[in-house]
Coordinates of C-alpha atoms (C1' of nucleotides) in Angstrom, one line a residue:
Chain A
X1 CA 118.7 177.9 127.7
X2 CA 121.9 176.4 128.5
X3 CA 120.1 174.5 131.6
X4 CA 117.3 172.9 129.2
X5 CA 119.8 171.7 126.8
X6 CA 122.1 169.5 129.5
X7 CA 119.3 168.3 131.1
X8 CA 118.1 167.2 127.8
X9 CA 121.4 165.7 127.2
X10 CA 121.1 164.0 130.2
X11 CA 117.9 162.7 129.4
X12 CA 119.4 161.3 126.1
X13 CA 122.5 160.1 127.7
X14 CA 120.0 157.8 130.3
X15 CA 117.5 157.1 127.1
X16 CA 121.3 155.8 125.4
X17 CA 122.3 153.5 128.1
X18 CA 118.3 151.8 127.8
X19 CA 118.4 151.3 124.3
X20 CA 122.1 149.2 124.7
X21 CA 120.7 147.2 127.4
X22 CA 117.5 146.9 125.2
X23 CA 119.5 145.4 122.3
X24 CA 122.0 143.5 124.3
X25 CA 125.1 145.8 123.0
X26 CA 127.8 146.8 125.7
X27 CA 128.0 150.1 127.1
X28 CA 131.5 150.9 126.6
X29 CA 133.3 154.0 127.5
X30 CA 134.2 154.7 123.5
X31 CA 130.5 154.1 123.1
X32 CA 129.4 156.8 125.5
X33 CA 132.2 159.5 125.1
X34 CA 131.3 159.3 121.0
X35 CA 127.7 159.8 122.0
X36 CA 128.3 162.6 124.0
X37 CA 130.2 163.9 121.6
X38 CA 127.7 163.7 119.1
X39 CA 125.2 165.3 121.6
X40 CA 127.7 168.1 122.3
X41 CA 128.5 169.1 118.1
X42 CA 124.8 170.0 116.8
X43 CA 126.9 171.1 113.7
X44 CA 126.9 167.5 111.7
X45 CA 130.4 166.6 112.1
X46 CA 131.7 164.1 110.1
X47 CA 133.7 160.5 111.3
X48 CA 136.6 162.4 111.2
X49 CA 135.2 165.9 113.2
X50 CA 134.1 163.3 116.0
X51 CA 137.4 161.5 115.7
X52 CA 139.5 164.6 116.9
X53 CA 137.1 166.0 119.5
X54 CA 137.2 162.9 121.0
X55 CA 140.6 162.1 121.0
X56 CA 141.3 164.7 122.8
X57 CA 140.0 163.5 126.3
X58 CA 140.5 160.1 125.0
X59 CA 143.6 160.0 123.1
X60 CA 143.7 156.0 122.6
X61 CA 140.6 155.7 120.7
X62 CA 140.6 154.7 117.0
X63 CA 139.3 156.3 114.1
X64 CA 138.0 153.1 113.3
X65 CA 135.9 152.6 116.5
X66 CA 134.4 155.8 116.3
X67 CA 133.3 155.4 112.5
X68 CA 131.5 151.9 113.5
X69 CA 130.2 153.2 117.0
X70 CA 128.8 156.1 114.7
X71 CA 126.9 153.2 112.6
X72 CA 126.2 151.6 115.4
X73 CA 124.8 154.7 117.0
X74 CA 122.8 155.0 113.4
X75 CA 121.5 151.4 113.8
X76 CA 120.4 152.0 117.2
X77 CA 117.8 155.1 116.1
X78 CA 120.0 157.3 118.0
X79 CA 121.7 159.0 115.4
X80 CA 121.3 159.9 111.5
X81 CA 123.3 160.0 108.6
X82 CA 123.1 162.7 106.6
X83 CA 125.2 162.6 103.3
X84 CA 126.2 165.7 101.2
X85 CA 127.2 165.6 98.0
X86 CA 130.4 163.9 97.1
X87 CA 131.4 164.1 101.2
X88 CA 132.2 162.0 103.8
X89 CA 129.0 160.9 106.2
X90 CA 127.9 163.3 108.3
X91 CA 125.8 162.6 111.9
X92 CA 123.2 164.3 113.8
X93 CA 122.4 162.7 117.1
X94 CA 119.2 164.7 117.1
X95 CA 116.7 162.5 116.3
X96 CA 113.5 164.8 116.6
X97 CA 112.1 164.6 113.2
X98 CA 113.4 168.0 111.6
X99 CA 114.7 168.5 107.4
X100 CA 118.1 170.1 106.8
X101 CA 119.6 172.9 104.3
X102 CA 122.8 172.6 103.0
X103 CA 125.4 175.1 101.9
X104 CA 126.6 174.4 98.3
X105 CA 129.6 175.9 99.1
X106 CA 130.9 175.7 102.1
X107 CA 129.0 171.9 102.7
X108 CA 127.6 173.6 105.8
X109 CA 124.1 171.8 107.0
X110 CA 121.7 174.1 108.6
X111 CA 118.7 172.3 110.6
X112 CA 115.0 173.4 109.5
X113 CA 112.2 172.6 112.1
X114 CA 109.3 173.3 110.1
X115 CA 106.1 171.4 110.7
X116 CA 105.1 171.6 107.5
X117 CA 107.0 169.2 106.1
X118 CA 106.7 166.5 108.3
X119 CA 103.1 165.9 107.0
X120 CA 103.6 165.7 103.5
X121 CA 101.1 164.2 101.7
X122 CA 102.7 160.7 99.7
X123 CA 101.8 160.6 96.0
X124 CA 99.2 157.7 95.6
X125 CA 101.2 155.8 93.3
X126 CA 104.0 155.6 95.7
X127 CA 102.2 155.0 98.7
X128 CA 100.2 151.9 96.8
X129 CA 103.2 150.2 95.5
X130 CA 105.6 150.9 98.3
X131 CA 106.1 150.7 101.9
X132 CA 107.7 154.7 102.6
X133 CA 109.2 154.6 106.1
X134 CA 110.5 158.6 106.0
X135 CA 110.0 161.9 104.2
X136 CA 112.9 164.5 104.4
X137 CA 113.0 167.6 102.9
X138 CA 116.2 168.7 101.4
X139 CA 117.1 172.6 100.8
X140 CA 120.3 173.6 98.8
X141 CA 121.8 176.7 98.2
X142 CA 124.2 179.2 99.3
X143 CA 124.5 180.5 102.8
X144 CA 124.7 183.2 104.7
X145 CA 128.3 183.2 105.4
X146 CA 128.8 182.2 101.9
X147 CA 126.8 184.9 100.2
X148 CA 128.5 187.5 102.3
X149 CA 132.0 186.7 101.2
X150 CA 131.2 186.0 97.2
X151 CA 129.5 189.5 97.1
X152 CA 126.9 187.8 95.0
Chain B
X1 CA 104.8 155.3 74.1
X2 CA 107.8 153.9 72.9
X3 CA 108.2 156.8 70.0
X4 CA 107.6 159.6 72.6
X5 CA 110.3 157.7 74.3
X6 CA 112.5 158.0 71.4
X7 CA 111.4 161.3 69.9
X8 CA 112.4 163.4 73.2
X9 CA 115.7 161.5 73.1
X10 CA 116.4 162.8 69.9
X11 CA 115.4 166.4 70.9
X12 CA 117.6 166.2 74.5
X13 CA 120.6 165.0 72.2
X14 CA 120.4 168.3 70.1
X15 CA 119.8 170.2 73.0
X16 CA 123.0 168.6 74.1
X17 CA 124.5 169.3 71.1
X18 CA 123.1 173.2 71.8
X19 CA 124.6 173.3 74.9
X20 CA 128.2 172.2 74.3
X21 CA 128.7 174.7 72.0
X22 CA 127.2 177.2 74.3
X23 CA 129.7 175.9 76.9
X24 CA 132.7 175.8 74.4
X25 CA 133.2 171.9 75.0
X26 CA 133.6 169.6 72.7
X27 CA 131.1 167.2 71.5
X28 CA 133.6 164.1 71.7
X29 CA 131.8 160.9 70.6
X30 CA 132.7 159.8 74.0
X31 CA 130.5 162.5 75.8
X32 CA 127.7 161.8 73.0
X33 CA 127.4 158.2 74.1
X34 CA 128.0 158.5 77.8
X35 CA 124.6 161.1 77.2
X36 CA 122.7 158.7 75.4
X37 CA 123.5 155.8 77.6
X38 CA 122.1 158.1 80.4
X39 CA 119.2 158.6 78.4
X40 CA 118.8 155.2 78.2
X41 CA 119.0 154.1 81.8
X42 CA 116.4 155.7 83.2
X43 CA 117.2 153.5 86.5
X44 CA 119.8 156.4 87.9
X45 CA 123.0 154.2 87.1
X46 CA 126.1 154.7 88.9
X47 CA 129.3 155.8 87.0
X48 CA 130.1 152.3 86.9
X49 CA 126.9 151.0 85.5
X50 CA 126.9 153.4 82.8
X51 CA 130.9 152.5 82.0
X52 CA 130.0 148.6 82.0
X53 CA 126.8 149.6 79.2
X54 CA 128.9 152.4 77.3
X55 CA 132.3 149.6 77.3
X56 CA 130.3 147.2 75.2
X57 CA 129.6 149.5 72.2
X58 CA 132.8 151.7 73.0
X59 CA 135.3 149.4 74.6
X60 CA 138.2 151.4 74.9
X61 CA 136.8 154.1 76.8
X62 CA 138.5 154.6 80.4
X63 CA 136.0 154.5 83.5
X64 CA 137.9 157.6 84.0
X65 CA 136.4 159.6 80.8
X66 CA 133.2 158.1 82.0
X67 CA 133.6 159.7 85.5
X68 CA 134.7 162.7 84.4
X69 CA 132.0 163.1 81.7
X70 CA 129.1 162.3 84.0
X71 CA 130.3 165.2 86.0
X72 CA 130.6 167.4 83.2
X73 CA 126.9 166.4 82.4
X74 CA 126.1 167.4 85.5
X75 CA 127.8 170.9 85.5
X76 CA 126.1 171.6 81.9
X77 CA 122.9 171.1 83.8
X78 CA 121.9 168.3 81.6
X79 CA 122.6 165.4 84.4
X80 CA 121.4 165.6 87.6
X81 CA 123.6 163.6 90.7
X82 CA 121.6 161.5 93.2
X83 CA 123.4 160.4 96.1
X84 CA 122.3 157.9 99.0
X85 CA 123.6 156.4 102.1
X86 CA 127.3 155.1 101.5
X87 CA 127.0 154.1 97.9
X88 CA 128.8 156.0 95.2
X89 CA 127.0 158.7 92.8
X90 CA 123.8 158.2 90.9
X91 CA 123.3 160.1 88.1
X92 CA 119.8 161.0 86.1
X93 CA 119.4 162.3 83.0
X94 CA 116.1 164.0 83.2
X95 CA 116.3 167.1 84.9
X96 CA 112.8 168.3 84.6
X97 CA 112.1 168.9 88.5
X98 CA 111.2 165.3 89.9
X99 CA 111.8 163.7 93.7
X100 CA 113.1 160.4 94.4
X101 CA 112.1 157.5 96.4
X102 CA 114.6 154.9 97.5
X103 CA 114.4 151.9 99.2
X104 CA 116.4 151.2 101.8
X105 CA 117.0 147.6 101.3
X106 CA 118.4 146.8 97.8
X107 CA 119.3 150.9 96.9
X108 CA 117.0 151.1 94.2
X109 CA 115.8 155.0 93.1
X110 CA 112.0 155.8 91.9
X111 CA 110.9 158.7 90.4
X112 CA 108.5 160.6 92.0
X113 CA 106.4 163.3 89.9
X114 CA 104.3 165.2 92.2
X115 CA 103.6 168.6 91.6
X116 CA 103.0 169.3 95.3
X117 CA 106.2 168.8 96.0
X118 CA 107.3 171.3 93.5
X119 CA 105.9 174.3 95.6
X120 CA 107.0 173.6 98.8
X121 CA 107.3 176.9 100.9
X122 CA 110.0 177.9 102.8
X123 CA 110.7 178.7 106.1
X124 CA 110.4 182.1 107.3
X125 CA 113.7 182.3 108.9
X126 CA 115.5 180.0 106.6
X127 CA 114.2 182.0 103.4
X128 CA 115.2 185.8 105.3
X129 CA 118.9 184.4 105.8
X130 CA 120.1 182.1 102.9
X131 CA 119.6 181.9 99.3
X132 CA 117.6 178.4 98.7
X133 CA 117.9 177.5 94.9
X134 CA 116.0 173.8 95.3
X135 CA 113.9 171.8 97.4
X136 CA 113.7 168.1 96.9
X137 CA 112.1 165.6 99.0
X138 CA 113.0 162.4 99.7
X139 CA 111.2 159.5 100.1
X140 CA 112.9 156.3 102.1
X141 CA 111.4 152.9 102.6
X142 CA 111.1 149.3 101.1
X143 CA 110.4 148.8 97.8
X144 CA 107.6 146.1 96.3
X145 CA 110.3 143.9 95.3
X146 CA 112.1 144.1 98.2
X147 CA 108.6 143.8 100.6
X148 CA 107.6 140.7 98.7
X149 CA 110.8 139.3 99.0
X150 CA 111.1 139.5 102.6
X151 CA 107.8 138.6 103.3
X152 CA 107.5 141.6 106.0
Chain C
dT1 C1' 133.9 132.8 132.0
dT2 C1' 132.2 135.0 127.6
dG3 C1' 130.9 136.7 123.7
dT4 C1' 131.1 141.4 122.3
dT5 C1' 133.9 145.2 121.4
dT6 C1' 138.3 147.6 120.5
dG7 C1' 142.7 148.7 118.0
dC8 C1' 145.1 148.0 114.3
dA9 C1' 146.6 146.9 109.6
dA10 C1' 145.3 145.5 105.4
dA11 C1' 142.1 145.5 101.6
dT12 C1' 138.6 148.0 99.0
dA13 C1' 135.5 151.2 97.1
dC14 C1' 135.1 155.6 95.2
dT15 C1' 137.0 159.5 93.2
dT16 C1' 140.8 163.0 91.6
dT17 C1' 144.8 164.3 89.9
dG18 C1' 149.0 164.3 86.6
dC19 C1' 150.7 164.0 82.1
dA20 C1' 151.8 162.5 77.6
dT21 C1' 149.1 161.5 73.3
dA22 C1' 145.2 162.2 70.5
dT23 C1' 141.1 164.7 68.2
dG24 C1' 137.6 168.3 67.6
dC25 C1' 136.7 172.5 65.8
Chain D
dG1 C1' 147.2 174.3 64.7
dC2 C1' 145.4 175.0 69.1
dA3 C1' 143.3 174.3 73.1
dT4 C1' 141.0 170.8 75.0
dA5 C1' 139.6 165.9 76.0
dT6 C1' 141.0 160.8 76.4
dG7 C1' 143.2 157.2 78.5
dC8 C1' 146.6 155.2 81.8
dA9 C1' 148.5 155.2 86.1
dA10 C1' 149.6 156.8 90.7
dA11 C1' 147.4 158.8 94.5
dG12 C1' 144.0 160.7 97.5
dT13 C1' 140.0 159.9 100.4
dA14 C1' 136.5 157.6 102.5
dT15 C1' 134.8 153.4 104.4
dT16 C1' 134.9 148.2 105.7
dT17 C1' 137.1 143.9 106.9
dG18 C1' 139.6 140.6 109.8
dC19 C1' 141.5 139.6 113.8
dA20 C1' 144.6 139.4 118.3
dA21 C1' 144.1 141.2 122.4
dA22 C1' 140.8 143.4 125.8
dC23 C1' 136.8 144.3 128.0
dA24 C1' 131.8 144.7 129.8
dA25 C1' 128.7 141.9 131.8

DNA sequence: TTGTTTGCAAATACTTTGCATATGC
DNA sequence: GCATATGCAAAGTATTTGCAAACAA
């Protein structure tokens, strides 16, 4: 399990290097470490969470660079932006199609891999009028931890 | 068509008055006009859009009151909060279950009424672990207007 | 070298909080 | 009359922009 993850991480980093070349953007150490950090944190960190983590090994990095880089990663298609209700943006380095469950209490985001959600039909009227590029399902509720805590 | 909408608006306003009583919150003119304005604007306005509109007939109202009232409406269950990518909250006075298509270019939000989305299955692993309260489908893409404009 | 990127600082956008005054019930 | 709500101001949080210096290619 661990080695599989490591392997896929290496693979992703290599892909990332290629993507940078293709888009003519420079492969700076900041970009690399930010992307790597994102891959290491599947818990959908916010910009600040990534910043705090990257700082540990790269103390001179600015929050600003982290923020811009995460947006760049999204533009490059190697990271997704997830947004909740009234919260900062959160990022996801896993671009394989999946969905999310978010806890309304602790704001935790849990990945939902469920193939049935990946082939939902598009309503005809929408389909005919607009260009639909993506469909995601968003589950909301109370996660196990919060339910246990509150006793509800 | 028009009369039906008007009728349902009256009905909603009456329901709103009841809901206020039930929750022991006061029926102020501000709250009424804000809710009414939200019902009159099915295009999912932001706080500022509602504020600009209410000001026209109620010039002394503060942005602040609009903001707090919209949050109150949401707490009362008569309005939903919709959030897009990197944008301010937007509100929806239509609490009948529905979904949204958002244009990635102009950020316009279009209602999607599609019964198939209202009874999606919940993945077993999620169902067993957490308490799922709501499922919404979010379509993203380019709307007809933006597609025409860009010629793509 | 050269155009991109970084780090810093300031600005902007959006939301929230504290509090005195006003007002619905 | 009393508790809640409003309006204002200020603070807080998140993000964006401008620019000189640093750096990848």
